[in-house]
PDB file of N, CA, C and O in Angstrom:
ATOM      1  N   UNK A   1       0.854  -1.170   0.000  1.00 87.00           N
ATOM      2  CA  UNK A   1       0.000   0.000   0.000  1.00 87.00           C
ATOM      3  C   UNK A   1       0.901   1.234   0.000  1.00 87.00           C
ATOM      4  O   UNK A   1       1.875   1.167   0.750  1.00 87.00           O
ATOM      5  N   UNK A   2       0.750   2.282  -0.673  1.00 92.00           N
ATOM      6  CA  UNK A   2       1.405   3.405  -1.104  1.00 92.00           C
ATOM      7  C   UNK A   2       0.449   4.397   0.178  1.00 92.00           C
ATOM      8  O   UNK A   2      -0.707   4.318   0.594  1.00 92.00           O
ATOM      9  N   UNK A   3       1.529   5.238   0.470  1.00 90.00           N
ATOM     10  CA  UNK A   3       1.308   6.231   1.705  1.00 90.00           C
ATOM     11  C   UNK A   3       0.158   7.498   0.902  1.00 90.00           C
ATOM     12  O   UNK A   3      -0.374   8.448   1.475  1.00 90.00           O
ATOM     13  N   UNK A   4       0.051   7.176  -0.308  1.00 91.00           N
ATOM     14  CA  UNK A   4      -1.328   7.843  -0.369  1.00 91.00           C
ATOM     15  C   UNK A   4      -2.826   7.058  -0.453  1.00 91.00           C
ATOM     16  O   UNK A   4      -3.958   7.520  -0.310  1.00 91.00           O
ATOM     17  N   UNK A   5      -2.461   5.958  -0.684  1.00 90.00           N
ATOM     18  CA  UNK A   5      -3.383   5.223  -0.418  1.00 90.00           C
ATOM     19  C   UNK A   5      -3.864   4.472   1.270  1.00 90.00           C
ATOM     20  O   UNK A   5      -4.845   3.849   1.675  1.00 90.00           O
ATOM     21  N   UNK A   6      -2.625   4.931   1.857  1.00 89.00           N
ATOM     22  CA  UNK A   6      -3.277   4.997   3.464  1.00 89.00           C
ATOM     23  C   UNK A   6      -3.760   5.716   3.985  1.00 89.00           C
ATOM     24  O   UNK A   6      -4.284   5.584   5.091  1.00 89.00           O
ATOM     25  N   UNK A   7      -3.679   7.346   2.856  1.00 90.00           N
ATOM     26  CA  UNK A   7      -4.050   8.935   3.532  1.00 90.00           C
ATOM     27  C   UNK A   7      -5.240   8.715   3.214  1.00 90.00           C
ATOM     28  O   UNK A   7      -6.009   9.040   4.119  1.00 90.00           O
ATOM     29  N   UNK A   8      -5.996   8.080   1.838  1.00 89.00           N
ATOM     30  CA  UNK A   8      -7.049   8.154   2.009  1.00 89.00           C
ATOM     31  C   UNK A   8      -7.779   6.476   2.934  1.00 89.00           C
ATOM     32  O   UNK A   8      -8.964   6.390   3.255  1.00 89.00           O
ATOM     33  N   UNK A   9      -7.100   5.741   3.100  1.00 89.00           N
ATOM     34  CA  UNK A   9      -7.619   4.809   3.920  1.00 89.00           C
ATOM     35  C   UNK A   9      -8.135   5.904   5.524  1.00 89.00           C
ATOM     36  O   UNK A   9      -9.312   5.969   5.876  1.00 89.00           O
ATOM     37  N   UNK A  10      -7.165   6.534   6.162  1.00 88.00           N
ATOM     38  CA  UNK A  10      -7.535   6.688   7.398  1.00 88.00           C
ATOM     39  C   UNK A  10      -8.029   8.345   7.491  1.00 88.00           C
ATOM     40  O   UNK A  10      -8.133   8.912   8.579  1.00 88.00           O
ATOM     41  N   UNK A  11      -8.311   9.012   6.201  1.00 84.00           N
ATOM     42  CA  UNK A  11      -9.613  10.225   6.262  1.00 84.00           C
ATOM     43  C   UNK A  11     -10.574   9.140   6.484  1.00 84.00           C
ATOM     44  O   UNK A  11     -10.857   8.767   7.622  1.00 84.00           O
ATOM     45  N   UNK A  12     -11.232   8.475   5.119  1.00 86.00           N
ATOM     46  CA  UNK A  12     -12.185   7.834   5.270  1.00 86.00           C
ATOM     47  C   UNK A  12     -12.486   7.290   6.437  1.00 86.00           C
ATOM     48  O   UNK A  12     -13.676   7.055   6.651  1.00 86.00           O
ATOM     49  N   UNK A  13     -11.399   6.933   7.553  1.00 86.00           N
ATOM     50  CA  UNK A  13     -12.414   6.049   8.535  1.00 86.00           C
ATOM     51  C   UNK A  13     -12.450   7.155   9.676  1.00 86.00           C
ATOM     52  O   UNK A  13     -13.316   7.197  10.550  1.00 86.00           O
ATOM     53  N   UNK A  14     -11.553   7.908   9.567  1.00 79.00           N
ATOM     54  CA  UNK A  14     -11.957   9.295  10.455  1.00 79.00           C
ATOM     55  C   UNK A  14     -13.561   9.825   9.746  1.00 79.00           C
ATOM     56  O   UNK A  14     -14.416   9.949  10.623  1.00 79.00           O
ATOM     57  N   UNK A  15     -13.868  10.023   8.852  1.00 79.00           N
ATOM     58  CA  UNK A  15     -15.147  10.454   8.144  1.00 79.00           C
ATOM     59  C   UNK A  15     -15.901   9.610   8.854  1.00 79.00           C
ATOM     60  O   UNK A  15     -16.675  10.113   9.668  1.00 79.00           O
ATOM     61  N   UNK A  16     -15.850   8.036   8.703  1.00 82.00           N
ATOM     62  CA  UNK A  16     -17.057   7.521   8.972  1.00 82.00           C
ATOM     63  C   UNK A  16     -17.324   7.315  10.288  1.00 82.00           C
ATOM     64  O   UNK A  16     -18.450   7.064  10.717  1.00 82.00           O
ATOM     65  N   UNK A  17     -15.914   7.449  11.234  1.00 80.00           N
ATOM     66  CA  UNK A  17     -16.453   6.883  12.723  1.00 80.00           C
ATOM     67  C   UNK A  17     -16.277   7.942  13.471  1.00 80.00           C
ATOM     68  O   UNK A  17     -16.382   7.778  14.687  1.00 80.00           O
ATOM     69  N   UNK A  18     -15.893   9.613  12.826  1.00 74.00           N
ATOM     70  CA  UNK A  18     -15.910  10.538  13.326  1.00 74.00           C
ATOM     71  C   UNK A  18     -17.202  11.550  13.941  1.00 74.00           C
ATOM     72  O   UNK A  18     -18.342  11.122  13.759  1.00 74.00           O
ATOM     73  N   UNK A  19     -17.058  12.714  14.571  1.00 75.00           N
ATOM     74  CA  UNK A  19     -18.786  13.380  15.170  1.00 75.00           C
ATOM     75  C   UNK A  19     -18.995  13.919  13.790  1.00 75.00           C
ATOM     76  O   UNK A  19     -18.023  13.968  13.036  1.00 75.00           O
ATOM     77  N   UNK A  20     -20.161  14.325  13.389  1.00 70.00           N
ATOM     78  CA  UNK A  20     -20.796  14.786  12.227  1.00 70.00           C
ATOM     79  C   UNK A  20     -20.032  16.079  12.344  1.00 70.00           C
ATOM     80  O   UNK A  20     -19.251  16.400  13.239  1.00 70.00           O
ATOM     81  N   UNK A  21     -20.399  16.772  11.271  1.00 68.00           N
ATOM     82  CA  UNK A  21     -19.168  18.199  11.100  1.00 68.00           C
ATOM     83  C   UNK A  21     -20.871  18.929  11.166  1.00 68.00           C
ATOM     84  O   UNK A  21     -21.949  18.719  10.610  1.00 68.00           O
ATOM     85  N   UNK A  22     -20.266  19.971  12.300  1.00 60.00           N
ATOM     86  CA  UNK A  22     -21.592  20.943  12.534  1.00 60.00           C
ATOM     87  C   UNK A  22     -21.760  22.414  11.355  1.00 60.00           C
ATOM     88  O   UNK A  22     -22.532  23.373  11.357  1.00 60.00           O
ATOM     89  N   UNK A  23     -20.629  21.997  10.430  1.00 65.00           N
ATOM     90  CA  UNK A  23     -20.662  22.988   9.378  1.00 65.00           C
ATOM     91  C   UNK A  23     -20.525  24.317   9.999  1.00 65.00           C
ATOM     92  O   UNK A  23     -21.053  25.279   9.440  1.00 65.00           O
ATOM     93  N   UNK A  24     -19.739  24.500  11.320  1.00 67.00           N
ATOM     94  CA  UNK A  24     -19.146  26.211  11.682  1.00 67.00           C
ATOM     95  C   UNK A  24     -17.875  26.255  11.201  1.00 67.00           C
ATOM     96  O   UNK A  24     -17.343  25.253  10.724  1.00 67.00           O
ATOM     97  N   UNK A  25     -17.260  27.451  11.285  1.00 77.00           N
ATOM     98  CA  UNK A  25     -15.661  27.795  10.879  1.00 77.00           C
ATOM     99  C   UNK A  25     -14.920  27.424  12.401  1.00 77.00           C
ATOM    100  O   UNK A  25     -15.562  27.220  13.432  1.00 77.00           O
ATOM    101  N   UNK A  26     -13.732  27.396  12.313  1.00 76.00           N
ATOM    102  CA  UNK A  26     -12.577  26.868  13.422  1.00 76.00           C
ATOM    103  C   UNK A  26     -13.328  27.971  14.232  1.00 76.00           C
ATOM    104  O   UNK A  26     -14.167  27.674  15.083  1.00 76.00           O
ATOM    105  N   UNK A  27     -12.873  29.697  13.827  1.00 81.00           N
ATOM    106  CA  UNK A  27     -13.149  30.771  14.807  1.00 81.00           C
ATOM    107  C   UNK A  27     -14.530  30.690  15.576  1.00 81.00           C
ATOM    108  O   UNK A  27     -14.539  30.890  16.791  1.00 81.00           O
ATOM    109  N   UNK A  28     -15.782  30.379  14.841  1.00 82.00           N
ATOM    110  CA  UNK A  28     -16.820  30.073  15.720  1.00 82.00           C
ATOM    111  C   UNK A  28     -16.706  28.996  16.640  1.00 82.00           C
ATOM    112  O   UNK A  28     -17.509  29.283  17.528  1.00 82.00           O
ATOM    113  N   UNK A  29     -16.097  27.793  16.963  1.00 78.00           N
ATOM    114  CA  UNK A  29     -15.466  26.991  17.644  1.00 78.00           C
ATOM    115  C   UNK A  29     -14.822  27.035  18.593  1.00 78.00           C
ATOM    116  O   UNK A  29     -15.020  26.435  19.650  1.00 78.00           O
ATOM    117  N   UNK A  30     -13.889  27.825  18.299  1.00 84.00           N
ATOM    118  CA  UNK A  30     -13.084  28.644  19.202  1.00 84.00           C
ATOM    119  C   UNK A  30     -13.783  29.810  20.370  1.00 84.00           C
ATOM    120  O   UNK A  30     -13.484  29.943  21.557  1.00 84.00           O
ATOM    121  N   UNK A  31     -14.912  30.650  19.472  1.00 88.00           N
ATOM    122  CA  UNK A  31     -15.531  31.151  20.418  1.00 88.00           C
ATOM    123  C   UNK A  31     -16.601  30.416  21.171  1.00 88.00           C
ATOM    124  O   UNK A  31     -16.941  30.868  22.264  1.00 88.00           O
ATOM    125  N   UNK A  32     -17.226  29.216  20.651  1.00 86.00           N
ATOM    126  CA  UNK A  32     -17.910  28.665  22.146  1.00 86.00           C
ATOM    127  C   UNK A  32     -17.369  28.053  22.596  1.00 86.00           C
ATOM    128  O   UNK A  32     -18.093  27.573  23.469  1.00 86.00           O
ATOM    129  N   UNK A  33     -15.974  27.422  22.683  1.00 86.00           N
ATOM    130  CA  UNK A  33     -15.519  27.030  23.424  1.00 86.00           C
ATOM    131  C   UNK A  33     -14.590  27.820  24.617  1.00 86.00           C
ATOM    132  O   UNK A  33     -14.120  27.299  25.629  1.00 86.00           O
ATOM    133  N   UNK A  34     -14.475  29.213  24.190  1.00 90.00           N
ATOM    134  CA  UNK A  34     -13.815  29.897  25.524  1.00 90.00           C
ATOM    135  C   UNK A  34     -15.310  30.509  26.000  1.00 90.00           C
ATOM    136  O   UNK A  34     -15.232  31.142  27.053  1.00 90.00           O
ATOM    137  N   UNK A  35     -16.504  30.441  25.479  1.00 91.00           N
ATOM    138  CA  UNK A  35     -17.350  30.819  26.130  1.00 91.00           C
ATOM    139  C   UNK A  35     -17.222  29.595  27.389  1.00 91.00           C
ATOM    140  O   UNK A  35     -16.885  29.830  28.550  1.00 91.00           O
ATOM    141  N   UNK A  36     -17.577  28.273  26.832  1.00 90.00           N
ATOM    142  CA  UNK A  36     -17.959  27.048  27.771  1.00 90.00           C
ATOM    143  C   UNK A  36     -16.763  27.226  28.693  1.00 90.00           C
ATOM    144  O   UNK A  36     -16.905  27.051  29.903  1.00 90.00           O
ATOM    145  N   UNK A  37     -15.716  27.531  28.225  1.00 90.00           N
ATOM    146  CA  UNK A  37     -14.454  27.225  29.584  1.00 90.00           C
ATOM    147  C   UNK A  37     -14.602  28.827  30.376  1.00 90.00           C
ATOM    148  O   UNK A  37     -14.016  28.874  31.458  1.00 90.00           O
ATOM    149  N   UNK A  38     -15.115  29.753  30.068  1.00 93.00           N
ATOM    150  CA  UNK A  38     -15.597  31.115  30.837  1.00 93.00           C
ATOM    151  C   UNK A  38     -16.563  30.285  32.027  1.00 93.00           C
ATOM    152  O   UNK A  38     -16.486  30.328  33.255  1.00 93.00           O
ATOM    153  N   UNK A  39     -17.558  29.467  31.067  1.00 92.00           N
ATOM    154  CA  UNK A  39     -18.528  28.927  31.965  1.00 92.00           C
ATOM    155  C   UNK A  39     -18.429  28.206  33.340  1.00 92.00           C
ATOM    156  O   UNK A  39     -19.066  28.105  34.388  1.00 92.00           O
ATOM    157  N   UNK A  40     -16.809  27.576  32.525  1.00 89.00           N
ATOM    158  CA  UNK A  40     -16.610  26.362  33.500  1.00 89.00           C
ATOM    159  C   UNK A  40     -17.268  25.065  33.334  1.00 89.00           C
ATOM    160  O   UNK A  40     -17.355  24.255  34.256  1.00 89.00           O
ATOM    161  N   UNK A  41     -17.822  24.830  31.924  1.00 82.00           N
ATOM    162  CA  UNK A  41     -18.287  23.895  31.261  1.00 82.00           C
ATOM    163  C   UNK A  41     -17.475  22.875  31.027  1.00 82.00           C
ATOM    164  O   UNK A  41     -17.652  21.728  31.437  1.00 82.00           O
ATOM    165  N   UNK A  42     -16.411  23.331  30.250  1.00 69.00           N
ATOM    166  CA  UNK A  42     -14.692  22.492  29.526  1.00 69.00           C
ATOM    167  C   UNK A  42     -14.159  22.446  29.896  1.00 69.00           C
ATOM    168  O   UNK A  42     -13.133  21.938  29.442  1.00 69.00           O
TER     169      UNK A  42
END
C-alpha cells in the first residue's frame, strides 16, 4: 500500500467513525468554546 493510499484509507475512517461536522468555521469553535471554559463547562 502506497502512503497515499493509506491517507485516504484513514480520512475515510476518520469520516465515517468521526462526530458529524456541525458545518461552523474553526473561529466560531473557538468562540464557544472559551465561552464554555468562561462557563466552566470544559
Amino acid at each position: 500500500m502506497t502512503l497515499a493510499e493509506w491517507h485516504v484509507v484513514v480520512a475515510a475512517f476518520i469520516a465515517a467513525h468521526g462526530p458529524p461536522e456541525a458545518g461552523g468555521s474553526e473561529d466560531e469553535f473557538l468562540a464557544v468554546l472559551a465561552e464554555e471554559m468562561a462557563a466552566g463547562r470544559a
